[in-house]
PDB file of C-alpha atoms in Angstrom:
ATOM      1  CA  UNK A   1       8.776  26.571   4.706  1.00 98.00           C
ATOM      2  CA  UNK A   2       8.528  22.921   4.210  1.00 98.00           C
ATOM      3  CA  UNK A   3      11.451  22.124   1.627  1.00 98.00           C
ATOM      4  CA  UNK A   4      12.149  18.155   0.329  1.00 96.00           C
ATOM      5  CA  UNK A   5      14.494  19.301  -2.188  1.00 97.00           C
ATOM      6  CA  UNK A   6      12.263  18.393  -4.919  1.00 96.00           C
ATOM      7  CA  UNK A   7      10.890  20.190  -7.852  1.00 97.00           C
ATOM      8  CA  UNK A   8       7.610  21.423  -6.196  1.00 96.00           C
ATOM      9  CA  UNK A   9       9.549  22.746  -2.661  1.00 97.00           C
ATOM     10  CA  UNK A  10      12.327  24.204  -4.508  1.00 98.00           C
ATOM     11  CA  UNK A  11       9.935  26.360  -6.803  1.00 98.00           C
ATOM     12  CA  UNK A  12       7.974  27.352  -3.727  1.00 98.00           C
ATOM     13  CA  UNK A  13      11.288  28.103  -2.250  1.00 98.00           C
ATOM     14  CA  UNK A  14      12.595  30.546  -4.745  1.00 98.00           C
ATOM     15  CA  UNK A  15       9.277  31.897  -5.200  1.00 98.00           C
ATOM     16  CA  UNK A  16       8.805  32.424  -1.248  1.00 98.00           C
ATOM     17  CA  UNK A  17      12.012  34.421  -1.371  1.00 98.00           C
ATOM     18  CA  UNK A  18      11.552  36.619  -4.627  1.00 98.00           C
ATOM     19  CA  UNK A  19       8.414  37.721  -2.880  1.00 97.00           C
ATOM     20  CA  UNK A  20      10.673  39.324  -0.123  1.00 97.00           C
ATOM     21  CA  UNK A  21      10.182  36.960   2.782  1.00 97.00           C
ATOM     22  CA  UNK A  22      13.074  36.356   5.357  1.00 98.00           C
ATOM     23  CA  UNK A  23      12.829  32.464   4.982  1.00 98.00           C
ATOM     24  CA  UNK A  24      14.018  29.807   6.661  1.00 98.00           C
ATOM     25  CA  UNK A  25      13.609  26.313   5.193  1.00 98.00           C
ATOM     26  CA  UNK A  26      12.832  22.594   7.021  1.00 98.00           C
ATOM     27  CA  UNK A  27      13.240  19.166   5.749  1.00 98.00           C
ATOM     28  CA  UNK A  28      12.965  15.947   7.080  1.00 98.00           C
ATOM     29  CA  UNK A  29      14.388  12.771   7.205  1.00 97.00           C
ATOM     30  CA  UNK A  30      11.557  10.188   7.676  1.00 96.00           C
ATOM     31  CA  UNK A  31      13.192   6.854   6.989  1.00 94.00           C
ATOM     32  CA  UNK A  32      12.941   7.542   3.404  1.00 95.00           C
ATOM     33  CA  UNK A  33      14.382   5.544   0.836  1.00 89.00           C
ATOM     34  CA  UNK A  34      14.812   8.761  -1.220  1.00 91.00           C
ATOM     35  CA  UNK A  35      16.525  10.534   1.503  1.00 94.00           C
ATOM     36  CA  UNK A  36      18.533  11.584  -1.148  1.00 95.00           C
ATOM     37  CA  UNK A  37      16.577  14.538  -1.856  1.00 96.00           C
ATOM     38  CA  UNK A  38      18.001  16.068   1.024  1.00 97.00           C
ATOM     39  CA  UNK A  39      20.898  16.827  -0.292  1.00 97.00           C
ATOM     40  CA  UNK A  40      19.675  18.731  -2.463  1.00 97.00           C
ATOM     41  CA  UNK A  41      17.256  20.614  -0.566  1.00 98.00           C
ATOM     42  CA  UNK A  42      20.797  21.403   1.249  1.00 98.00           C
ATOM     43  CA  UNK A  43      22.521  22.549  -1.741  1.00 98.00           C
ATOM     44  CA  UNK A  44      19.570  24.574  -3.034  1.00 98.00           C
ATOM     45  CA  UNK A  45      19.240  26.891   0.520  1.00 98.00           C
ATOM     46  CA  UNK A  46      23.286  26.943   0.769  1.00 98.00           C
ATOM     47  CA  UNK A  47      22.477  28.592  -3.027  1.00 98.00           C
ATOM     48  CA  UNK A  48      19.986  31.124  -1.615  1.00 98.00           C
ATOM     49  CA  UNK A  49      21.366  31.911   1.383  1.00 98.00           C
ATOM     50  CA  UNK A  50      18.848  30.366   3.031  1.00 98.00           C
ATOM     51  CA  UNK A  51      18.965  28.946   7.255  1.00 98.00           C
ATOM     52  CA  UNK A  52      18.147  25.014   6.471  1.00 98.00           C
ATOM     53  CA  UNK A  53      17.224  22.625   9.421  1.00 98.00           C
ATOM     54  CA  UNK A  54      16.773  19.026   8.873  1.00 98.00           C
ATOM     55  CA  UNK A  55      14.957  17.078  11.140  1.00 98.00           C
ATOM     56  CA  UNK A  56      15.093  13.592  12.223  1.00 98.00           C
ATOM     57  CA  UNK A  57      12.319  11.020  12.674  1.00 97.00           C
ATOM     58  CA  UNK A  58      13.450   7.897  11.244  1.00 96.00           C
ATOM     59  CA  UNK A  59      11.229   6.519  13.455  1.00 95.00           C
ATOM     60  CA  UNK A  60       8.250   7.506  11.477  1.00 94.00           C
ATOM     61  CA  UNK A  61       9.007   4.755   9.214  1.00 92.00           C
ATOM     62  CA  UNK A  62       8.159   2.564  11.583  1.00 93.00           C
ATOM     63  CA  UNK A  63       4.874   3.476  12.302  1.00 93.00           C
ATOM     64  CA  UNK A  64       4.078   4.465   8.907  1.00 91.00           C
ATOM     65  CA  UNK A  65       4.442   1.071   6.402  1.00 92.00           C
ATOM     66  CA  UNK A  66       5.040   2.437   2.769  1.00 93.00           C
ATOM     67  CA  UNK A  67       6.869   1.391  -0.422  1.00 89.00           C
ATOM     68  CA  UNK A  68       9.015   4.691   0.655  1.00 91.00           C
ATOM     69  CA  UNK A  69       9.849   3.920   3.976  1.00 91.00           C
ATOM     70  CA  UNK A  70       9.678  -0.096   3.894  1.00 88.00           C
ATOM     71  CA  UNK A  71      12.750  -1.990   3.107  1.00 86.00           C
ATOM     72  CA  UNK A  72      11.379  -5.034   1.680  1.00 86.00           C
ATOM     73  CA  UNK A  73       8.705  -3.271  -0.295  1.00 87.00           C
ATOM     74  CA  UNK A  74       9.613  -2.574  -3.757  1.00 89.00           C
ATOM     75  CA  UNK A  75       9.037   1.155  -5.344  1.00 88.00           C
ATOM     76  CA  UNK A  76       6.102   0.743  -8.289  1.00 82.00           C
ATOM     77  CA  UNK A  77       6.697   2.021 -11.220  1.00 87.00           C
ATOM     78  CA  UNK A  78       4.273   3.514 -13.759  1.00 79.00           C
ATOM     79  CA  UNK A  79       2.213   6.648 -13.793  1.00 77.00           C
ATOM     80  CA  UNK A  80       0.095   8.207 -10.438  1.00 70.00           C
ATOM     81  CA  UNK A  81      -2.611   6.652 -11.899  1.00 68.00           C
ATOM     82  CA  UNK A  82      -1.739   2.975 -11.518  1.00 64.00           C
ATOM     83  CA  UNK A  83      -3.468   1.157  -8.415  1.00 68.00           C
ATOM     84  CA  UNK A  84       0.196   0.250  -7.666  1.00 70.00           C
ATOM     85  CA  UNK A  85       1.150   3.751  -6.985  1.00 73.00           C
ATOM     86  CA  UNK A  86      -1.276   3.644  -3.631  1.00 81.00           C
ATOM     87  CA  UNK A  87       1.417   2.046  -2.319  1.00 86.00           C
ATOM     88  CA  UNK A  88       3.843   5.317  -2.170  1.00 85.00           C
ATOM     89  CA  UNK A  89       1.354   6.796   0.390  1.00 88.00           C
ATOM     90  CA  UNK A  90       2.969   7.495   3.374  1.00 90.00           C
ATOM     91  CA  UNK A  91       0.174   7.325   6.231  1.00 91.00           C
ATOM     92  CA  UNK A  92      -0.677  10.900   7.672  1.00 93.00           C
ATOM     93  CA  UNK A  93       2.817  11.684   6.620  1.00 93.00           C
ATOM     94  CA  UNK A  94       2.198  15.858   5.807  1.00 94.00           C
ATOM     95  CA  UNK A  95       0.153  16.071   9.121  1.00 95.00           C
ATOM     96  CA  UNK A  96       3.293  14.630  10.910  1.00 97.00           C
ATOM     97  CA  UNK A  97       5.785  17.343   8.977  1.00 97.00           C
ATOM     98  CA  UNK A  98       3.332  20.284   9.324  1.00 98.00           C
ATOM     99  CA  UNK A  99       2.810  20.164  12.850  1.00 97.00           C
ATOM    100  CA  UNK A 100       6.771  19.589  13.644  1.00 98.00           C
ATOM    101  CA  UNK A 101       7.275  22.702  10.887  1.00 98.00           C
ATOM    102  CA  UNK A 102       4.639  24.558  12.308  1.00 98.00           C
ATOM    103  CA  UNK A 103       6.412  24.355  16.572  1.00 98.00           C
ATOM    104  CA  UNK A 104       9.381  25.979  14.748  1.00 98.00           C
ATOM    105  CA  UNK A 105       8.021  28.289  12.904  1.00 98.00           C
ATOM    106  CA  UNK A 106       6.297  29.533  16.148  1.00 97.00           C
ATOM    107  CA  UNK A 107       8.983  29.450  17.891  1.00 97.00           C
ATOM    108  CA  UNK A 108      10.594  31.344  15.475  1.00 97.00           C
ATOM    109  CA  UNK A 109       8.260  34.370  15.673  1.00 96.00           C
ATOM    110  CA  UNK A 110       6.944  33.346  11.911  1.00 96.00           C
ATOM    111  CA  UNK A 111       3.842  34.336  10.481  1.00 95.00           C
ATOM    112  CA  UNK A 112       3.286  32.000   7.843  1.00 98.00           C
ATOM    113  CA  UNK A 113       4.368  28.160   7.096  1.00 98.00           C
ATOM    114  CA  UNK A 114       4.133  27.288   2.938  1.00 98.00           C
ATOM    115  CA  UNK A 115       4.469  23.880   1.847  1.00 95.00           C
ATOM    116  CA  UNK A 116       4.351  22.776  -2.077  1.00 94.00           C
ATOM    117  CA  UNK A 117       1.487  20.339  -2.280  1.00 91.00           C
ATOM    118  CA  UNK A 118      -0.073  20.568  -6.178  1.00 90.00           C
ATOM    119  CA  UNK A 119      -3.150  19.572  -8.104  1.00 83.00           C
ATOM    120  CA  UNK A 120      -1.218  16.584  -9.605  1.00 72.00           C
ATOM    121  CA  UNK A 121      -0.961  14.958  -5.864  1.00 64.00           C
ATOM    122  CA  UNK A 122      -4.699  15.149  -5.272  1.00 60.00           C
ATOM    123  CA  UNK A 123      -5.685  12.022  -6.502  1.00 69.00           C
ATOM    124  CA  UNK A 124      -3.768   9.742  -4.572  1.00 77.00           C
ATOM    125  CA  UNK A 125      -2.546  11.233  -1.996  1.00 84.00           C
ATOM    126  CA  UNK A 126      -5.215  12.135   0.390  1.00 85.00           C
ATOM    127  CA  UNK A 127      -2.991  14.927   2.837  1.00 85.00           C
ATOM    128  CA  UNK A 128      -2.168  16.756  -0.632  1.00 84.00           C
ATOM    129  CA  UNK A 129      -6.177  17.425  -0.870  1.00 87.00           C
ATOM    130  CA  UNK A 130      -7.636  21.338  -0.733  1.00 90.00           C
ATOM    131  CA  UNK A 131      -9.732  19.917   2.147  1.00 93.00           C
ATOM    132  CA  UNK A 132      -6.780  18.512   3.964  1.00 93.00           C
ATOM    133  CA  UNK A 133      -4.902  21.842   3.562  1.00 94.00           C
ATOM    134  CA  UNK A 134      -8.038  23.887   4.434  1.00 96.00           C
ATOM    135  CA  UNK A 135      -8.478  21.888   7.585  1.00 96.00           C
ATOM    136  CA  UNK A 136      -4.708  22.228   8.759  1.00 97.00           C
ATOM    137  CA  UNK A 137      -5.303  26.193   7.821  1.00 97.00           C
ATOM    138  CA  UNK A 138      -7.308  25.684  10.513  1.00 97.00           C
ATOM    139  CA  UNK A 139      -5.630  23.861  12.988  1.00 97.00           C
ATOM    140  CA  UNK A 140      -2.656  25.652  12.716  1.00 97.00           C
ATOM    141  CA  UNK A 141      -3.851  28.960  12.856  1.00 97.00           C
ATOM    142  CA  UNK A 142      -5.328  28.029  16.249  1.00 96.00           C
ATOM    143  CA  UNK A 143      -2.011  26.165  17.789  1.00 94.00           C
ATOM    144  CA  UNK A 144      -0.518  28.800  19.355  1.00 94.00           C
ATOM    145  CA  UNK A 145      -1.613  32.653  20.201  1.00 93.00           C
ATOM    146  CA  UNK A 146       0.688  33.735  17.025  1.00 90.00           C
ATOM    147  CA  UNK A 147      -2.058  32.974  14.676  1.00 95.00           C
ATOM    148  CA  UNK A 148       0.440  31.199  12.029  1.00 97.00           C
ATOM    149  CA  UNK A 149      -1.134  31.067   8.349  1.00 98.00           C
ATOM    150  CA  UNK A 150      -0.270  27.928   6.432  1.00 98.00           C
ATOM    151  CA  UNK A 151      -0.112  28.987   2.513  1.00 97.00           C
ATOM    152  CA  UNK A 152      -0.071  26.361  -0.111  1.00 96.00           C
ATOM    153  CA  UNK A 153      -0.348  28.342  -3.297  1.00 96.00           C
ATOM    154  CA  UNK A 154       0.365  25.653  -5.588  1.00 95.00           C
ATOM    155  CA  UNK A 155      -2.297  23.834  -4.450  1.00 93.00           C
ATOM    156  CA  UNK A 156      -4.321  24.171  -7.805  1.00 93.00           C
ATOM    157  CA  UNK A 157      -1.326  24.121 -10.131  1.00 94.00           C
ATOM    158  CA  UNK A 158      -0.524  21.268 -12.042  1.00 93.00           C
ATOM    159  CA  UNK A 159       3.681  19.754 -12.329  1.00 94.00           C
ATOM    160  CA  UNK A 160       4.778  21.836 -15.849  1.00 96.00           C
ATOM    161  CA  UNK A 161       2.567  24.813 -14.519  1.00 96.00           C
ATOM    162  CA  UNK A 162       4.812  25.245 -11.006  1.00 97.00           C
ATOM    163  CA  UNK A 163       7.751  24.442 -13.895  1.00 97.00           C
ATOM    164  CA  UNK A 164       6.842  27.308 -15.764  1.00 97.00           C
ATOM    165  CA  UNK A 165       6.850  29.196 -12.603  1.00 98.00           C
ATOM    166  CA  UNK A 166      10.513  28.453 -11.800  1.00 98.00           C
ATOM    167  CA  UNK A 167      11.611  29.474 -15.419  1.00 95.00           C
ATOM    168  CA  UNK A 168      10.492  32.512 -14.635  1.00 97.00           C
ATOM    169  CA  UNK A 169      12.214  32.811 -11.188  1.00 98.00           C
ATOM    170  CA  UNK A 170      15.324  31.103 -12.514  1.00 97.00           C
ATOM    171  CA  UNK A 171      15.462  27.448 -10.627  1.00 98.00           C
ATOM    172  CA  UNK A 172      18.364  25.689 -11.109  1.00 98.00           C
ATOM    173  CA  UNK A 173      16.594  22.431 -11.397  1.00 98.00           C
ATOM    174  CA  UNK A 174      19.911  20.234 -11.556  1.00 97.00           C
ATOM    175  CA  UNK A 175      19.829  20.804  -7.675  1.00 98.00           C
ATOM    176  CA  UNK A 176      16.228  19.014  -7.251  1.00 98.00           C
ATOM    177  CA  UNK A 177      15.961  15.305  -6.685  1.00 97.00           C
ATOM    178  CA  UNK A 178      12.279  13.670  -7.488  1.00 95.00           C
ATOM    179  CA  UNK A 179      12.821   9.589  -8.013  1.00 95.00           C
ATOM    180  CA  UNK A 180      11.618   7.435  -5.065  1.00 93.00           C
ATOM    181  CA  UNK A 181      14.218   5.234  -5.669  1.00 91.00           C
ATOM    182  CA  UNK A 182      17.475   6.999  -4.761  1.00 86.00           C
ATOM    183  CA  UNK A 183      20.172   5.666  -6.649  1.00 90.00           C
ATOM    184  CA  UNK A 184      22.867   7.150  -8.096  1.00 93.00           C
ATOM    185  CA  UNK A 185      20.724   8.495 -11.231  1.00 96.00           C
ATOM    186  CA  UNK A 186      17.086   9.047 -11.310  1.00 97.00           C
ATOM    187  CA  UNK A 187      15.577   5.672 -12.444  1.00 95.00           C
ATOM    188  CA  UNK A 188      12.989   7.514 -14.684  1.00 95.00           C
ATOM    189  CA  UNK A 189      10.766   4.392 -14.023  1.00 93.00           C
ATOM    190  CA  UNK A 190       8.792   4.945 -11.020  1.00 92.00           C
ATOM    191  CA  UNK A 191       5.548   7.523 -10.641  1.00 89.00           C
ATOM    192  CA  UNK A 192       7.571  10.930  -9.833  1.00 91.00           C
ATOM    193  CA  UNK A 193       9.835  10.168 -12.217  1.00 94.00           C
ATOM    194  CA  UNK A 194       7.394   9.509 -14.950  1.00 93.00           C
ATOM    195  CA  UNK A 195       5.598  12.881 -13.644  1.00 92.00           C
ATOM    196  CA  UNK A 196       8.711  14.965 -13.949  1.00 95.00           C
ATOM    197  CA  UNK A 197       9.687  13.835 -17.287  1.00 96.00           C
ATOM    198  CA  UNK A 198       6.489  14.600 -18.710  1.00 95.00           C
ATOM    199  CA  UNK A 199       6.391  18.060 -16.906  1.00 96.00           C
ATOM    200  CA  UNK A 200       9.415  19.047 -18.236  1.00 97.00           C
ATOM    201  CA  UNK A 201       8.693  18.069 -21.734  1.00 96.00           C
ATOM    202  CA  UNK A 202       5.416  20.145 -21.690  1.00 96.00           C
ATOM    203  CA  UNK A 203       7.358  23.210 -20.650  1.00 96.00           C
ATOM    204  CA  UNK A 204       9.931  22.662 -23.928  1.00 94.00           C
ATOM    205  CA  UNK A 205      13.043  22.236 -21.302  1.00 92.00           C
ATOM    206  CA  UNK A 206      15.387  19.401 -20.983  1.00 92.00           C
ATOM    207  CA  UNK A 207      15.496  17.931 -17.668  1.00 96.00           C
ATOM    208  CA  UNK A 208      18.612  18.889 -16.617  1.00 96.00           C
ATOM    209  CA  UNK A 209      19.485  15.258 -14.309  1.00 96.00           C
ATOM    210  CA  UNK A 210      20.714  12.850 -15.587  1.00 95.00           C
ATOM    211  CA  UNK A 211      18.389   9.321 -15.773  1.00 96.00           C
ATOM    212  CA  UNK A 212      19.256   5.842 -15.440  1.00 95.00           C
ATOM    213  CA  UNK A 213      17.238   5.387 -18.727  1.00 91.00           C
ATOM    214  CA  UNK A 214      17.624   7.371 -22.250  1.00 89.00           C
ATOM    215  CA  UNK A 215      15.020  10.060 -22.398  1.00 84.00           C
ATOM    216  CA  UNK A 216      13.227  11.320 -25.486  1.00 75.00           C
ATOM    217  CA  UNK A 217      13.148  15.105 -25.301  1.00 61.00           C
TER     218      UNK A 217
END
């Protein structure tokens, strides 16, 4: 599975694995500003017991001009619905991940590949879209002989619903990184961080990172 160490993957992750699967997690570093995420997609499958590769194409950034992956853009801040937020898309960036995720799960002998794209990505980011995952369904299952099923069951489910999941399965959510900015706390300013905060106080739970800005619970 397709793990960025945020709140989405890591659900999916612990999910994945109460459901019996022998799992074995990828993440990527992209040229990311955020790259601190990884970390704690590390921590999280050192947690579970889980095989964790991590991948890198920093050249992506490159050939992919974002507010994430550009140095001299700044990260917007605001809710997913802000025009400004456009500017976190990363072009073609889950086609990229799923089709490097996808050679090693083949070559692993896997039988499916699950990645944690959710209704709340849909509107702005187009490769989070039911049609985009439908079509890669697709493409994937036809890639090699295997016949490898990509499975994206949160897909309909909104940010405190896949929350409400992970109570449930018992996420420790202090290992999960979400803020595009990467700094030493979570700047609780920019769109994921704005999403996650509102998430969690839909759900009745305190976030349990810290912020770089006081949060009313």
């Amino acid at each position: 599975m397709v793990l960025s160490g945020g709140v989405d993957s890591t659900t999916l992750l612990y999910d994945v694995k109460s459901q019996g699967y022998e799992v074995f997690a990828i993440s990527f570093l992209y040229g990311q500003k955020h790259s601190k995420e990884l970390e704690f997609a590390k921590k999280t499958c050192k947690l579970l017991s889980v095989p964790h590769k991590i991948v890198d194409i920093s050249f992506f950034a490159e050939l992919a001009p974002s507010a994430l992956t550009t140095p001299d853009w700044n990260v917007p801040e605001g809710y997913y619905t802000d025009s400004t937020m456009k500017q976190t898309v990363v072009p073609n960036r889950n086609m990229v991940l799923l089709s490097i995720s996808a050679a090693y799960a083949i070559s692993l002998g896997a039988k499916k590949l699950f990645y944690g794209a959710h209704a709340g990505d849909h509107p702005i980011y187009p490769d989070c879209r039911k049609e985009f995952v439908e079509a890669m369904k697709n493409a994937l299952y036809l890639a090699d002989y295997i016949g490898l099923e990509l499975e994206a069951p949160y897909v309909d489910m909104k940010k405190e619903d896949i929350l409400r999941r992970g109570l449930e399965l018992g996420v420790d959510y202090s290992l999960t990184w979400s803020c595009y900015k990467g700094g030493q706390k979570a700047c609780g300013r920019c769109g994921t961080c704005t999403e996650r905060i509102e998430a969690f106080k839909k759900v009745g739970m305190k976030d349990p990172i810290e912020y770089e800005i006081e949060i009313d619970c």
